[in-house]
Amino acid sequence: MRRIAGIVLAVLLIGGVVAAVVAGRDNEETGTATKTVRMVIGSEKAEFFADPDVVKALAAKGYTVKAETSGSWAMEGLDLKGFDLAFPSSQAPAAELAAKYKVTGTLPRPFYSPLVVVAHRGAAEVLAGNGLATLDGKSRGTLDMAAYLDAAGDDRTWQQLKGAAVYGELTGTLYVSSTDPETSSSGALYLAAASYVANGGKVVASDAEVEKATPLLRKLVSVQGAQQSSTDAAFRDFVSGAGNPLVLVYESQVAALLDEQANPGDLVVLYPDTTVNSDHTVVPLTERGKAVAELLGSDPGLRKLAVRHGFRPQGDLAEFAAATASRTAYLKQQLTGVRQAPVPTSAVLHELARRARG
């Protein structure tokens, strides 16, 4: 009996040690990251929040982030019960979400990114040769929005542009690929910039101005056929060599690509001379969400990581300039010569998107 009791006691002791080790491992793995934060984000920020260094930096502050992606405008139709924050790519959908969930106060905007057009070098050179763009070098330039919109309004084809014949891929109607403006922020902001230029440098505000802008915006969208719901998918298609030779994306996506690839092939970055900055805006739904939003804007380590992923931190151009010093062949550190178009109200922007989609 004593022998049996001794065996049982030994088993119990071993079991206790194993349980303690497992518990110790669990505590070690969770460490300081004891608070889980659920968020819904625009797809262009997916790689940022999946970055192991970002995960580690947030864990050091006591947070584990679980992120789900969605088109920025599509977030309005989601049930966000149980989420701690929503993080669309611009202020307009964020304002809609804040009103829906009764979030008051100033919404945090930790970083931003201007919209740019990526092009293959042949397409960029043809645009420049026809007065639709100017090139600063072989990999960077400026898109003349007024000239481009005139060409789009006239249904200009690549074949009508001098110099296009030597590039077999430059056929059909000239247009910039954009995302679905009814679900994606970048697509809606594209319409905001285009309508501003077409309206003589004034933000579209009245029913009459919406009516006047509709035919052009419908052309910009209808020529594309089916549109992607996210810039992430559109940019990946462009990089792989598929799809249209001109694609609207966020500068941050280009900067992140350049960080990964020293030689991105024949990529040319065209900054529209009238564009819209995408202010990535957080809608905190809980105190945990608010705390993480504040960290994204204030923590030096997280700001540095945001720059690594191509985002421009609010309030300090020097951070972005220092991080992109080796990429100025593609990126403009200062947006000199680039006009920021005001964005219409959410109601007007929704109506522009609805009419553009027909």
PDB file of C-alpha atoms in Angstrom, residues 44-45 48 87-91 108-116 189 249-255 271 275-282 296-297 303 306-321 324 332-336 338 340:
ATOM      1  CA  GLU A  44      -4.082  48.740 -47.151  1.00  0.00           C
ATOM      2  CA  LYS A  45      -3.140  48.516 -43.448  1.00  0.00           C
ATOM      3  CA  PHE A  48       1.230  46.877 -41.101  1.00  0.00           C
ATOM      4  CA  PHE A  87      -9.920  52.164 -38.873  1.00  0.00           C
ATOM      5  CA  PRO A  88     -11.023  53.263 -42.360  1.00  0.00           C
ATOM      6  CA  SER A  89      -8.652  55.000 -44.730  1.00  0.00           C
ATOM      7  CA  SER A  90     -10.178  58.471 -44.703  1.00  0.00           C
ATOM      8  CA  GLN A  91     -12.152  60.925 -42.628  1.00  0.00           C
ATOM      9  CA  PRO A 108      -7.408  60.230 -33.974  1.00  0.00           C
ATOM     10  CA  ARG A 109      -5.562  60.428 -37.304  1.00  0.00           C
ATOM     11  CA  PRO A 110      -2.172  58.806 -36.649  1.00  0.00           C
ATOM     12  CA  PHE A 111      -0.936  58.861 -40.249  1.00  0.00           C
ATOM     13  CA  TYR A 112      -1.901  59.701 -43.829  1.00  0.00           C
ATOM     14  CA  SER A 113      -1.030  58.891 -47.420  1.00  0.00           C
ATOM     15  CA  PRO A 114      -1.672  60.781 -50.677  1.00  0.00           C
ATOM     16  CA  LEU A 115      -3.267  59.014 -53.617  1.00  0.00           C
ATOM     17  CA  VAL A 116      -0.937  58.417 -56.563  1.00  0.00           C
ATOM     18  CA  LEU A 189     -11.608  60.056 -53.020  1.00  0.00           C
ATOM     19  CA  VAL A 249      -3.208  53.425 -55.208  1.00  0.00           C
ATOM     20  CA  TYR A 250      -1.931  54.870 -51.944  1.00  0.00           C
ATOM     21  CA  GLU A 251       1.611  56.218 -51.824  1.00  0.00           C
ATOM     22  CA  SER A 252       2.117  54.057 -48.731  1.00  0.00           C
ATOM     23  CA  GLN A 253       1.702  50.910 -50.830  1.00  0.00           C
ATOM     24  CA  VAL A 254       4.427  52.066 -53.205  1.00  0.00           C
ATOM     25  CA  ALA A 255       6.752  53.016 -50.342  1.00  0.00           C
ATOM     26  CA  TYR A 271       1.482  62.309 -58.371  1.00  0.00           C
ATOM     27  CA  THR A 275      -5.214  64.854 -55.365  1.00  0.00           C
ATOM     28  CA  VAL A 276      -6.655  63.982 -51.966  1.00  0.00           C
ATOM     29  CA  ASN A 277      -4.730  62.923 -48.900  1.00  0.00           C
ATOM     30  CA  SER A 278      -6.101  59.807 -47.309  1.00  0.00           C
ATOM     31  CA  ASP A 279      -6.168  60.590 -43.582  1.00  0.00           C
ATOM     32  CA  HIS A 280      -6.313  57.189 -41.908  1.00  0.00           C
ATOM     33  CA  THR A 281      -8.804  57.932 -39.156  1.00  0.00           C
ATOM     34  CA  VAL A 282      -9.619  55.812 -36.101  1.00  0.00           C
ATOM     35  CA  LEU A 296      -0.381  54.603 -32.992  1.00  0.00           C
ATOM     36  CA  GLY A 297      -0.004  58.362 -33.091  1.00  0.00           C
ATOM     37  CA  ARG A 303       5.408  55.775 -35.689  1.00  0.00           C
ATOM     38  CA  ALA A 306       4.261  53.141 -39.785  1.00  0.00           C
ATOM     39  CA  VAL A 307       6.860  55.018 -41.829  1.00  0.00           C
ATOM     40  CA  ARG A 308       8.503  51.722 -42.746  1.00  0.00           C
ATOM     41  CA  HIS A 309       5.172  50.688 -44.210  1.00  0.00           C
ATOM     42  CA  GLY A 310       5.014  53.898 -46.222  1.00  0.00           C
ATOM     43  CA  PHE A 311       2.632  55.991 -44.128  1.00  0.00           C
ATOM     44  CA  ARG A 312       3.322  59.656 -43.364  1.00  0.00           C
ATOM     45  CA  PRO A 313       2.952  60.308 -39.598  1.00  0.00           C
ATOM     46  CA  GLN A 314       0.900  63.358 -38.703  1.00  0.00           C
ATOM     47  CA  GLY A 315       2.908  66.362 -37.603  1.00  0.00           C
ATOM     48  CA  ASP A 316       6.453  65.397 -38.591  1.00  0.00           C
ATOM     49  CA  LEU A 317       7.562  65.345 -42.223  1.00  0.00           C
ATOM     50  CA  ALA A 318      11.158  64.731 -41.130  1.00  0.00           C
ATOM     51  CA  GLU A 319      10.353  61.155 -40.069  1.00  0.00           C
ATOM     52  CA  PHE A 320       9.059  60.273 -43.528  1.00  0.00           C
ATOM     53  CA  ALA A 321      11.855  62.170 -45.299  1.00  0.00           C
ATOM     54  CA  THR A 324      12.571  57.483 -47.690  1.00  0.00           C
ATOM     55  CA  LYS A 332       8.191  63.004 -53.413  1.00  0.00           C
ATOM     56  CA  GLN A 333       9.237  63.733 -49.849  1.00  0.00           C
ATOM     57  CA  GLN A 334       7.534  67.116 -49.978  1.00  0.00           C
ATOM     58  CA  LEU A 335       4.305  67.399 -51.934  1.00  0.00           C
ATOM     59  CA  THR A 336       5.397  70.579 -53.692  1.00  0.00           C
ATOM     60  CA  VAL A 338       0.482  68.935 -55.534  1.00  0.00           C
ATOM     61  CA  GLN A 340      -4.997  68.982 -51.977  1.00  0.00           C
TER      62      GLN A 340
END
